[in-house]
């Protein structure tokens, strides 16, 4: 029997152990999609206690606590920080089998050097030890990022954002990590959602232009894209719930936008036409600048109306959807490809049922210009666990080129989540190791070692075209 989470955690064969320890473990991190707060990084936030850094925004943990019968008062409510931590400590022993059980202990060990298992019996001691350590410079926002060997991290930012913290960080020579914005224009195409008119007002303010027509909106978006580019942005990100494709002329879409801006109600067809037109415009802009376009597909968000009313979005009430989207996705990529304006693209889906759909459609638009131009993104969100990551890598290996994969990202709101890369690397090495041990891949360590290092970091560096030195 193996010891729980020892140095060969998740590594079940000799080749995997060698690949992980010799090639993967010490590779730097390129975190191309996360939800860290750039202000906390720029201000080098110091955390008062482990509740703040650990449970502050992590809706994975919140869901587990709810599932364990913990009342909202101790999760997102006003309970004192220590009581919230105690509730997490009560919940964790119930999480065996869930990645949270592993991540939590990886984080305790990697950052705090704590080997004990968190439970009500150890909670008091861990609370004291961790909180004392948090006062050290190694535990500030910047300290944690540096210790995690991160070279680049990309936050998620609205087009109206001033990017003041990114700009400030770029000037700060004492912090060597590149903190870059990622362009997330969901609000520009979610014309049917509450908040669209307010968002247009914000963009009018930051671009100092009135937006009363489609050409004016295009100009404003282009200005913001160029501004983001100047601030180092090379990546965009979209939540498409679901992706749609409905061809329309710009005149038609102009009329639809004008109608919406005057407060008119749009029908389904109009909404689809508008969204398609905006996404095509954006895709072309990304291609123009050599950016990467990330498409996150397949969620059904804010399922609990009651909790949406009290807590708002991104609080743990989203699920995998079962949308039918293959044709729309294919037509969207094809339309851009026809005029050679398809940017590098990463496709993610929250429903792992659809990985083959993404991988096979993506394969139709590889155009020989960039290795792995169209990527099947790593297991996203509920899929960034053992089975989900293995499934994503297996589908990619079967249908595309695993060797060209840009690898893992954290997608997290917590500065302690970098251990997820370690989790991913172990699984990657184990998968390849299993192939070797079964005689399905050659025992060529330099070849496999370089494949592993490419997937851990080098592919991402080349693909995103960001200098990491
Ligand atoms: O891990 C989960 C995530 O952070 C999740 O909250 C995000 O992926 C977010 O919904 C997004 O759309 O970018």
CSV table of C-alpha atoms and ligand atoms in Angstrom, one decimal:
chain,number,residue,atom,x,y,z
A,1,UNK,CA,0.0,0.0,0.0
A,2,UNK,CA,1.3,3.5,-0.8
A,3,UNK,CA,1.5,6.2,1.8
A,4,UNK,CA,-1.1,9.0,1.4
A,5,UNK,CA,0.1,11.7,-0.9
A,6,UNK,CA,3.8,10.8,-0.7
A,7,UNK,CA,6.4,12.1,-3.1
A,8,UNK,CA,5.1,9.6,-5.7
A,9,UNK,CA,1.5,10.7,-5.3
A,10,UNK,CA,-0.5,9.7,-8.4
A,11,UNK,CA,2.5,8.1,-10.0
A,12,UNK,CA,1.9,4.4,-10.3
A,13,UNK,CA,4.9,3.3,-12.4
A,14,UNK,CA,8.6,3.8,-12.7
A,15,UNK,CA,8.6,5.7,-15.9
A,16,UNK,CA,6.0,8.1,-14.5
A,17,UNK,CA,8.2,8.7,-11.4
A,18,UNK,CA,11.2,9.4,-13.6
A,19,UNK,CA,9.3,11.7,-15.9
A,20,UNK,CA,7.8,13.6,-13.0
A,21,UNK,CA,10.9,14.0,-10.9
A,22,UNK,CA,13.4,14.6,-13.6
A,23,UNK,CA,11.4,16.6,-16.1
A,24,UNK,CA,8.1,17.9,-14.9
A,25,UNK,CA,8.3,18.9,-11.3
A,26,UNK,CA,10.5,22.0,-11.5
A,27,UNK,CA,9.2,23.5,-14.7
A,28,UNK,CA,7.9,27.1,-14.4
A,29,UNK,CA,4.2,27.9,-14.6
A,30,UNK,CA,2.4,29.8,-17.4
A,31,UNK,CA,-1.0,30.4,-15.9
A,32,UNK,CA,-2.9,31.7,-18.9
A,33,UNK,CA,-6.4,31.8,-17.3
A,34,UNK,CA,-7.1,32.7,-13.8
A,35,UNK,CA,-9.4,34.9,-11.8
A,36,UNK,CA,-6.9,36.4,-9.4
A,37,UNK,CA,-7.5,40.0,-8.5
A,38,UNK,CA,-4.8,42.2,-10.1
A,39,UNK,CA,-5.2,44.8,-7.4
A,40,UNK,CA,-4.3,42.3,-4.7
A,41,UNK,CA,-1.2,41.5,-6.6
A,42,UNK,CA,-0.2,45.1,-7.2
A,43,UNK,CA,-0.8,46.0,-3.6
A,44,UNK,CA,0.9,42.9,-2.5
A,45,UNK,CA,-1.9,41.9,-0.2
A,46,UNK,CA,-1.1,40.4,3.1
A,47,UNK,CA,-3.6,37.9,4.5
A,48,UNK,CA,-4.8,38.1,8.1
A,49,UNK,CA,-5.7,34.5,8.4
A,50,UNK,CA,-6.0,31.3,6.4
A,51,UNK,CA,-9.8,31.8,6.0
A,52,UNK,CA,-9.2,34.9,4.0
A,53,UNK,CA,-6.6,33.5,1.6
A,54,UNK,CA,-8.2,30.0,1.4
A,55,UNK,CA,-12.0,30.4,1.6
A,56,UNK,CA,-12.4,34.0,0.5
A,57,UNK,CA,-13.5,33.4,-3.0
A,58,UNK,CA,-13.1,29.7,-3.6
A,59,UNK,CA,-16.6,28.5,-4.6
A,60,UNK,CA,-15.3,24.9,-5.0
A,61,UNK,CA,-14.9,24.8,-1.2
A,62,UNK,CA,-18.2,26.6,-0.7
A,63,UNK,CA,-20.1,24.0,-2.7
A,64,UNK,CA,-18.5,21.2,-0.6
A,65,UNK,CA,-19.4,22.9,2.6
A,66,UNK,CA,-23.0,23.4,1.5
A,67,UNK,CA,-23.2,19.7,0.4
A,68,UNK,CA,-21.9,18.9,3.9
A,69,UNK,CA,-24.8,20.7,5.5
A,70,UNK,CA,-22.9,23.8,6.6
A,71,UNK,CA,-25.1,26.9,6.8
A,72,UNK,CA,-24.4,29.9,4.5
A,73,UNK,CA,-23.6,32.0,7.6
A,74,UNK,CA,-20.3,30.0,7.9
A,75,UNK,CA,-19.6,30.0,4.2
A,76,UNK,CA,-20.3,33.4,2.6
A,77,UNK,CA,-22.0,34.9,5.7
A,78,UNK,CA,-20.8,37.0,8.6
A,79,UNK,CA,-19.4,34.3,10.8
A,80,UNK,CA,-16.0,35.1,12.3
A,81,UNK,CA,-13.1,33.9,10.2
A,82,UNK,CA,-12.0,31.2,12.7
A,83,UNK,CA,-15.5,29.7,12.8
A,84,UNK,CA,-15.5,29.5,9.0
A,85,UNK,CA,-12.2,27.7,9.1
A,86,UNK,CA,-13.5,25.3,11.7
A,87,UNK,CA,-16.5,24.5,9.4
A,88,UNK,CA,-14.1,23.8,6.5
A,89,UNK,CA,-12.0,21.6,8.8
A,90,UNK,CA,-15.2,19.7,9.7
A,91,UNK,CA,-16.1,19.4,6.0
A,92,UNK,CA,-12.7,18.2,4.7
A,93,UNK,CA,-12.8,14.7,6.1
A,94,UNK,CA,-16.0,14.2,4.2
A,95,UNK,CA,-14.3,15.2,1.0
A,96,UNK,CA,-12.3,11.9,0.4
A,97,UNK,CA,-12.5,11.2,-3.3
A,98,UNK,CA,-13.1,14.8,-4.2
A,99,UNK,CA,-10.0,16.7,-5.5
A,100,UNK,CA,-10.5,19.2,-2.7
A,101,UNK,CA,-9.1,16.6,-0.3
A,102,UNK,CA,-5.9,16.4,-2.3
A,103,UNK,CA,-5.6,20.1,-3.2
A,104,UNK,CA,-6.1,21.2,0.4
A,105,UNK,CA,-3.4,18.9,1.7
A,106,UNK,CA,-1.1,19.8,-1.2
A,107,UNK,CA,-1.5,23.5,-0.4
A,108,UNK,CA,-1.0,22.9,3.4
A,109,UNK,CA,2.2,21.0,2.6
A,110,UNK,CA,3.6,23.0,-0.2
A,111,UNK,CA,3.1,26.5,1.2
A,112,UNK,CA,2.9,26.0,4.9
A,113,UNK,CA,5.0,22.9,5.3
A,114,UNK,CA,2.1,21.3,7.2
A,115,UNK,CA,2.0,17.5,6.9
A,116,UNK,CA,-1.0,16.9,9.2
A,117,UNK,CA,-4.4,16.0,7.8
A,118,UNK,CA,-6.9,18.8,8.4
A,119,UNK,CA,-9.8,17.7,10.6
A,120,UNK,CA,-11.6,19.0,13.7
A,121,UNK,CA,-8.8,17.4,15.7
A,122,UNK,CA,-6.0,19.3,14.0
A,123,UNK,CA,-7.8,22.5,13.1
A,124,UNK,CA,-6.8,24.6,16.1
A,125,UNK,CA,-3.1,23.8,15.6
A,126,UNK,CA,-3.2,24.3,11.9
A,127,UNK,CA,-5.1,27.6,12.3
A,128,UNK,CA,-2.4,28.9,14.7
A,129,UNK,CA,0.6,27.7,12.6
A,130,UNK,CA,-0.8,28.9,9.2
A,131,UNK,CA,-1.8,32.3,10.5
A,132,UNK,CA,1.6,32.9,12.1
A,133,UNK,CA,3.3,32.0,8.8
A,134,UNK,CA,0.9,34.2,6.8
A,135,UNK,CA,2.6,37.3,8.4
A,136,UNK,CA,5.8,36.4,6.6
A,137,UNK,CA,6.7,38.1,3.2
A,138,UNK,CA,6.7,34.6,1.6
A,139,UNK,CA,2.9,34.6,2.1
A,140,UNK,CA,1.8,37.9,0.5
A,141,UNK,CA,0.1,37.8,-2.8
A,142,UNK,CA,3.4,38.4,-4.6
A,143,UNK,CA,5.3,36.1,-2.3
A,144,UNK,CA,3.0,33.2,-3.0
A,145,UNK,CA,3.1,33.7,-6.8
A,146,UNK,CA,6.9,33.9,-6.8
A,147,UNK,CA,7.3,30.8,-4.7
A,148,UNK,CA,5.1,29.0,-7.1
A,149,UNK,CA,7.6,29.6,-9.9
A,150,UNK,CA,5.1,31.4,-12.0
A,151,UNK,CA,6.5,33.3,-15.0
A,152,UNK,CA,3.3,34.7,-16.5
A,153,UNK,CA,-0.3,34.9,-15.2
A,154,UNK,CA,-3.3,36.2,-17.1
A,155,UNK,CA,-6.2,37.7,-15.2
A,156,UNK,CA,-9.7,38.0,-16.6
A,157,UNK,CA,-10.7,41.6,-17.4
A,158,UNK,CA,-13.7,43.4,-18.8
A,159,UNK,CA,-13.0,45.7,-21.8
A,160,UNK,CA,-14.0,48.7,-19.7
A,161,UNK,CA,-11.3,48.0,-17.1
A,162,UNK,CA,-8.6,50.6,-16.7
A,163,UNK,CA,-5.9,48.0,-16.3
A,164,UNK,CA,-4.3,50.3,-13.8
A,165,UNK,CA,-2.9,47.5,-11.7
A,166,UNK,CA,-1.5,45.6,-14.7
A,167,UNK,CA,0.2,48.8,-15.8
A,168,UNK,CA,1.6,49.5,-12.3
A,169,UNK,CA,2.9,45.9,-12.1
A,170,UNK,CA,4.6,46.1,-15.4
A,171,UNK,CA,6.7,49.0,-14.1
A,172,UNK,CA,7.5,47.2,-10.8
A,173,UNK,CA,10.9,45.7,-11.4
A,174,UNK,CA,11.0,44.1,-8.0
A,175,UNK,CA,8.3,41.7,-9.0
A,176,UNK,CA,9.5,39.6,-11.9
A,177,UNK,CA,6.3,37.8,-12.8
A,178,UNK,CA,4.3,39.1,-15.8
A,179,UNK,CA,0.8,39.8,-14.8
A,180,UNK,CA,-1.1,40.4,-18.0
A,181,UNK,CA,-4.8,41.1,-18.7
A,182,UNK,CA,-7.0,38.8,-20.7
A,183,UNK,CA,-9.8,40.4,-22.6
A,184,UNK,CA,-13.2,39.1,-21.5
A,185,UNK,CA,-15.9,40.9,-23.5
A,186,UNK,CA,-18.9,38.7,-22.5
A,187,UNK,CA,-20.9,41.8,-21.7
A,188,UNK,CA,-20.5,43.1,-25.3
A,189,UNK,CA,-22.4,40.2,-26.8
A,190,UNK,CA,-24.9,39.4,-24.0
A,191,UNK,CA,-27.3,41.9,-25.4
A,192,UNK,CA,-30.3,40.1,-23.8
A,193,UNK,CA,-28.9,40.2,-20.3
A,194,UNK,CA,-29.6,42.8,-17.7
A,195,UNK,CA,-26.7,45.2,-17.5
A,196,UNK,CA,-26.1,45.5,-21.3
A,197,UNK,CA,-27.1,49.2,-21.4
A,198,UNK,CA,-25.0,50.0,-18.4
A,199,UNK,CA,-22.0,48.3,-19.9
A,200,UNK,CA,-22.4,50.3,-23.1
A,201,UNK,CA,-22.4,53.4,-21.0
A,202,UNK,CA,-19.1,52.4,-19.3
A,203,UNK,CA,-17.5,51.7,-22.7
A,204,UNK,CA,-18.8,55.1,-23.9
A,205,UNK,CA,-17.1,56.7,-20.9
A,206,UNK,CA,-13.7,55.0,-21.3
A,207,UNK,CA,-13.6,55.5,-25.1
A,208,UNK,CA,-15.1,59.0,-24.9
A,209,UNK,CA,-17.4,58.1,-27.8
A,210,UNK,CA,-21.1,57.7,-28.1
A,211,UNK,CA,-22.3,54.2,-29.1
A,212,UNK,CA,-25.6,54.4,-30.9
A,213,UNK,CA,-24.8,52.1,-33.9
A,214,UNK,CA,-22.9,48.9,-34.7
A,215,UNK,CA,-20.0,50.7,-36.4
A,216,UNK,CA,-19.6,52.8,-33.3
A,217,UNK,CA,-19.6,49.7,-31.1
A,218,UNK,CA,-17.0,48.1,-33.4
A,219,UNK,CA,-14.8,51.2,-33.1
A,220,UNK,CA,-15.1,51.2,-29.3
A,221,UNK,CA,-14.3,47.5,-29.0
A,222,UNK,CA,-11.3,47.9,-31.3
A,223,UNK,CA,-10.0,50.8,-29.2
A,224,UNK,CA,-10.3,48.7,-26.1
A,225,UNK,CA,-8.6,45.8,-27.8
A,226,UNK,CA,-5.7,48.0,-28.9
A,227,UNK,CA,-5.5,49.4,-25.4
A,228,UNK,CA,-5.3,45.9,-23.9
A,229,UNK,CA,-2.7,45.0,-26.5
A,230,UNK,CA,-0.5,47.9,-25.3
A,231,UNK,CA,-0.9,46.6,-21.8
A,232,UNK,CA,0.5,43.3,-22.9
A,233,UNK,CA,-2.7,41.4,-23.4
A,234,UNK,CA,-2.4,38.5,-25.9
A,235,UNK,CA,-5.4,36.4,-24.9
A,236,UNK,CA,-9.1,36.8,-24.9
A,237,UNK,CA,-11.7,34.7,-23.2
A,238,UNK,CA,-15.4,34.1,-23.7
A,239,UNK,CA,-18.2,32.3,-21.8
A,240,UNK,CA,-20.5,31.1,-24.5
A,241,UNK,CA,-23.6,29.7,-22.9
A,242,UNK,CA,-24.1,28.3,-25.6
A,243,UNK,CA,-22.2,29.3,-28.7
A,244,UNK,CA,-24.6,30.3,-31.5
A,245,UNK,CA,-24.2,31.0,-35.2
A,246,UNK,CA,-26.8,32.9,-37.2
A,247,UNK,CA,-25.6,34.7,-40.3
A,248,UNK,CA,-26.8,38.3,-40.8
A,249,UNK,CA,-25.8,41.4,-42.6
A,250,UNK,CA,-24.2,44.3,-40.6
A,251,UNK,CA,-27.2,46.4,-41.6
A,252,UNK,CA,-29.5,43.9,-39.9
A,253,UNK,CA,-27.4,43.7,-36.8
A,254,UNK,CA,-27.1,47.5,-36.7
A,255,UNK,CA,-30.9,47.7,-36.5
A,256,UNK,CA,-31.0,45.0,-33.8
A,257,UNK,CA,-28.5,46.9,-31.7
A,258,UNK,CA,-30.3,50.2,-32.1
A,259,UNK,CA,-33.5,48.6,-31.1
A,260,UNK,CA,-31.9,47.2,-28.0
A,261,UNK,CA,-30.3,50.5,-27.1
A,262,UNK,CA,-33.7,52.1,-27.2
A,263,UNK,CA,-35.0,49.6,-24.8
A,264,UNK,CA,-36.8,47.4,-27.3
A,265,UNK,CA,-37.2,43.6,-26.7
A,266,UNK,CA,-35.3,41.3,-29.0
A,267,UNK,CA,-36.5,37.9,-30.2
A,268,UNK,CA,-34.3,34.8,-30.1
A,269,UNK,CA,-33.3,35.1,-33.8
A,270,UNK,CA,-32.2,38.7,-33.3
A,271,UNK,CA,-30.2,37.8,-30.3
A,272,UNK,CA,-28.4,35.0,-32.1
A,273,UNK,CA,-27.7,37.3,-35.1
A,274,UNK,CA,-26.2,40.0,-32.9
A,275,UNK,CA,-24.0,37.6,-30.9
A,276,UNK,CA,-22.7,35.9,-34.0
A,277,UNK,CA,-21.8,39.3,-35.6
A,278,UNK,CA,-20.0,40.5,-32.5
A,279,UNK,CA,-18.1,37.2,-32.0
A,280,UNK,CA,-17.0,37.3,-35.7
A,281,UNK,CA,-15.8,40.9,-35.3
A,282,UNK,CA,-13.9,40.0,-32.2
A,283,UNK,CA,-12.3,36.9,-33.8
A,284,UNK,CA,-11.0,39.0,-36.6
A,285,UNK,CA,-9.5,41.5,-34.2
A,286,UNK,CA,-7.7,38.8,-32.3
A,287,UNK,CA,-6.4,37.3,-35.6
A,288,UNK,CA,-5.2,40.8,-36.6
A,289,UNK,CA,-3.1,41.1,-33.4
A,290,UNK,CA,-2.0,37.4,-33.1
A,291,UNK,CA,-4.0,36.9,-29.9
A,292,UNK,CA,-5.4,33.6,-28.7
A,293,UNK,CA,-9.2,33.3,-28.4
A,294,UNK,CA,-10.5,31.1,-25.6
A,295,UNK,CA,-14.0,29.8,-25.9
A,296,UNK,CA,-15.6,28.4,-22.8
A,297,UNK,CA,-18.7,26.4,-23.8
A,298,UNK,CA,-21.3,24.3,-22.1
A,299,UNK,CA,-22.3,25.9,-18.8
A,300,UNK,CA,-25.7,26.6,-17.4
A,301,UNK,CA,-25.1,29.3,-14.9
A,302,UNK,CA,-26.7,30.7,-11.8
A,303,UNK,CA,-29.1,27.7,-11.5
A,304,UNK,CA,-30.4,28.8,-8.1
A,305,UNK,CA,-32.4,31.9,-8.4
A,306,UNK,CA,-32.6,32.2,-4.7
A,307,UNK,CA,-28.8,32.2,-4.3
A,308,UNK,CA,-28.2,34.4,-7.3
A,309,UNK,CA,-30.4,37.0,-5.7
A,310,UNK,CA,-28.5,36.9,-2.4
A,311,UNK,CA,-24.9,36.2,-3.6
A,312,UNK,CA,-24.7,37.0,-7.3
A,313,UNK,CA,-22.7,35.1,-9.9
A,314,UNK,CA,-19.6,32.9,-9.5
A,315,UNK,CA,-20.5,31.7,-6.1
A,316,UNK,CA,-20.9,28.0,-6.7
A,317,UNK,CA,-24.3,27.6,-8.5
A,318,UNK,CA,-23.2,26.8,-12.0
A,319,UNK,CA,-23.5,23.4,-13.8
A,320,UNK,CA,-22.6,21.6,-16.9
A,321,UNK,CA,-25.1,22.1,-19.7
A,322,UNK,CA,-26.2,19.7,-22.5
A,323,UNK,CA,-26.3,22.1,-25.3
A,324,UNK,CA,-26.2,21.0,-29.0
A,325,UNK,CA,-23.6,23.3,-30.4
A,326,UNK,CA,-21.3,21.4,-32.9
A,327,UNK,CA,-22.8,23.0,-36.0
A,328,UNK,CA,-22.7,26.5,-34.6
A,329,UNK,CA,-19.1,26.1,-33.5
A,330,UNK,CA,-18.0,24.7,-36.8
A,331,UNK,CA,-19.7,27.4,-38.7
A,332,UNK,CA,-18.2,30.1,-36.5
A,333,UNK,CA,-14.7,28.8,-36.9
A,334,UNK,CA,-15.2,28.2,-40.6
A,335,UNK,CA,-16.5,31.7,-41.3
A,336,UNK,CA,-13.3,33.1,-39.8
A,337,UNK,CA,-11.1,30.5,-41.5
A,338,UNK,CA,-12.6,31.3,-44.9
A,339,UNK,CA,-11.0,34.7,-44.9
A,340,UNK,CA,-7.8,33.6,-43.1
A,341,UNK,CA,-9.0,35.5,-40.0
A,342,UNK,CA,-9.2,32.6,-37.6
A,343,UNK,CA,-7.1,33.3,-34.5
A,344,UNK,CA,-5.3,30.7,-32.4
A,345,UNK,CA,-8.2,29.2,-30.5
A,346,UNK,CA,-8.6,27.1,-27.3
A,347,UNK,CA,-11.9,25.2,-26.9
A,348,UNK,CA,-13.1,24.2,-23.5
A,349,UNK,CA,-16.4,22.5,-22.5
A,350,UNK,CA,-17.8,22.0,-19.1
A,351,UNK,CA,-19.6,18.9,-20.3
A,352,UNK,CA,-16.9,16.2,-20.9
A,353,UNK,CA,-19.4,14.4,-23.1
A,354,UNK,CA,-18.4,17.0,-25.7
A,355,UNK,CA,-14.6,16.7,-25.8
A,356,UNK,CA,-14.7,14.6,-29.0
A,357,UNK,CA,-16.9,17.2,-30.6
A,358,UNK,CA,-14.4,19.9,-29.8
A,359,UNK,CA,-11.3,17.9,-30.7
A,360,UNK,CA,-12.7,16.7,-34.1
A,361,UNK,CA,-14.0,20.1,-35.1
A,362,UNK,CA,-10.8,21.8,-33.9
A,363,UNK,CA,-8.8,19.4,-36.1
A,364,UNK,CA,-10.6,20.6,-39.2
A,365,UNK,CA,-9.2,24.1,-38.7
A,366,UNK,CA,-5.5,23.3,-38.0
A,367,UNK,CA,-3.9,25.2,-40.9
A,368,UNK,CA,-0.2,24.5,-40.6
A,369,UNK,CA,0.7,27.9,-39.5
A,370,UNK,CA,1.2,27.3,-35.7
A,371,UNK,CA,1.6,23.9,-34.0
A,372,UNK,CA,-1.6,23.1,-32.2
A,373,UNK,CA,-3.3,26.2,-33.5
A,374,UNK,CA,-6.7,25.0,-32.4
A,375,UNK,CA,-6.4,23.5,-28.9
A,376,UNK,CA,-8.6,21.3,-26.8
A,377,UNK,CA,-8.4,23.1,-23.5
A,378,UNK,CA,-7.5,21.3,-20.3
A,379,UNK,CA,-10.2,19.8,-18.1
A,380,UNK,CA,-12.2,22.9,-17.2
A,381,UNK,CA,-13.7,23.6,-13.7
A,382,UNK,CA,-15.6,20.5,-12.6
A,383,UNK,CA,-13.3,18.6,-14.9
A,384,UNK,CA,-10.0,19.7,-13.4
A,385,UNK,CA,-9.8,16.5,-11.4
A,386,UNK,CA,-8.1,13.2,-11.9
A,387,UNK,CA,-10.7,11.6,-14.2
A,388,UNK,CA,-11.5,14.8,-16.0
A,389,UNK,CA,-7.9,15.7,-16.8
A,390,UNK,CA,-7.1,12.1,-17.9
A,391,UNK,CA,-10.2,12.1,-20.1
A,392,UNK,CA,-9.3,15.4,-21.7
A,393,UNK,CA,-5.7,14.3,-22.3
A,394,UNK,CA,-6.8,10.9,-23.6
A,395,UNK,CA,-9.2,12.4,-26.1
A,396,UNK,CA,-6.6,14.9,-27.2
A,397,UNK,CA,-4.0,12.1,-27.7
A,398,UNK,CA,-6.5,10.0,-29.6
A,399,UNK,CA,-7.8,12.6,-31.9
A,400,UNK,CA,-5.1,15.3,-32.0
A,401,UNK,CA,-1.5,15.8,-30.8
A,402,UNK,CA,-1.1,15.7,-27.0
A,403,UNK,CA,2.6,16.7,-27.6
A,404,UNK,CA,1.4,20.2,-28.8
A,405,UNK,CA,-1.0,20.8,-25.8
A,406,UNK,CA,-0.5,24.1,-24.0
A,407,UNK,CA,-1.4,22.4,-20.7
A,408,UNK,CA,-2.8,23.4,-17.4
A,409,UNK,CA,-4.1,26.7,-16.0
A,410,UNK,CA,-5.5,27.4,-12.5
A,411,UNK,CA,-8.8,29.1,-13.3
A,412,UNK,CA,-8.8,30.0,-9.6
A,413,UNK,CA,-9.6,32.9,-7.3
A,414,UNK,CA,-7.0,31.7,-4.7
A,415,UNK,CA,-3.3,32.4,-4.6
A,416,UNK,CA,-2.7,28.9,-3.2
A,417,UNK,CA,-4.1,27.1,-6.2
A,418,UNK,CA,-0.8,26.7,-8.0
A,419,UNK,CA,-0.5,23.2,-6.7
A,420,UNK,CA,-3.1,22.3,-9.3
A,421,UNK,CA,-0.3,22.4,-11.8
A,422,UNK,CA,1.6,19.8,-9.8
A,423,UNK,CA,-1.5,17.7,-9.7
A,424,UNK,CA,-1.8,17.9,-13.5
A,425,UNK,CA,1.9,17.2,-14.1
A,426,UNK,CA,1.7,14.0,-12.0
A,427,UNK,CA,-1.3,12.8,-14.0
A,428,UNK,CA,0.3,13.7,-17.3
A,429,UNK,CA,3.5,11.8,-16.4
A,430,UNK,CA,1.5,8.9,-15.2
A,431,UNK,CA,-0.5,8.6,-18.3
A,432,UNK,CA,2.6,8.7,-20.5
A,433,UNK,CA,4.3,6.3,-18.1
A,434,UNK,CA,1.5,3.8,-18.4
A,435,UNK,CA,1.8,3.9,-22.2
A,436,UNK,CA,5.5,3.1,-21.9
A,437,UNK,CA,5.0,0.3,-19.4
A,438,UNK,CA,2.4,-1.2,-21.6
A,439,UNK,CA,4.6,-1.1,-24.6
A,440,UNK,CA,2.4,1.5,-26.3
A,441,UNK,CA,5.0,4.2,-26.4
A,442,UNK,CA,8.8,3.9,-26.7
A,443,UNK,CA,11.0,4.0,-23.6
A,444,UNK,CA,12.8,7.1,-25.0
A,445,UNK,CA,13.2,9.3,-21.9
A,446,UNK,CA,14.7,12.3,-23.7
A,447,UNK,CA,11.8,12.3,-26.2
A,448,UNK,CA,9.2,11.8,-23.6
A,449,UNK,CA,10.9,14.2,-21.1
A,450,UNK,CA,10.9,16.9,-23.7
A,451,UNK,CA,7.2,16.2,-24.5
A,452,UNK,CA,6.4,16.6,-20.8
A,453,UNK,CA,8.4,19.8,-20.4
A,454,UNK,CA,6.7,21.2,-23.5
A,455,UNK,CA,3.2,20.5,-22.2
A,456,UNK,CA,4.1,21.8,-18.7
A,457,UNK,CA,5.4,25.2,-19.9
A,458,UNK,CA,7.3,25.5,-23.2
A,459,UNK,CA,4.3,25.0,-25.6
A,460,UNK,CA,2.4,27.7,-23.8
A,461,UNK,CA,5.3,30.1,-24.0
A,462,UNK,CA,5.6,29.6,-27.7
A,463,UNK,CA,1.9,29.5,-28.4
A,464,UNK,CA,1.0,32.7,-26.6
A,465,UNK,CA,4.1,34.4,-27.9
A,466,UNK,CA,4.9,36.0,-24.6
A,467,UNK,CA,8.5,36.4,-23.6
A,468,UNK,CA,8.9,34.9,-20.2
A,469,UNK,CA,12.4,36.2,-19.3
B,1,LIG,O1,-13.0,27.1,-11.6
B,1,LIG,C1,-14.0,27.7,-11.8
B,1,LIG,C2,-14.0,29.0,-12.4
B,1,LIG,O2,-13.2,29.9,-11.8
B,1,LIG,C3,-15.2,29.5,-12.9
B,1,LIG,O3,-15.9,30.3,-11.9
B,1,LIG,C4,-14.8,30.3,-14.1
B,1,LIG,O4,-14.3,29.4,-15.1
B,1,LIG,C5,-15.8,31.3,-14.6
B,1,LIG,O5,-17.0,30.9,-14.6
B,1,LIG,C6,-15.5,31.7,-16.0
B,1,LIG,O6,-16.4,31.6,-16.7
B,1,LIG,O7,-14.3,32.1,-16.3
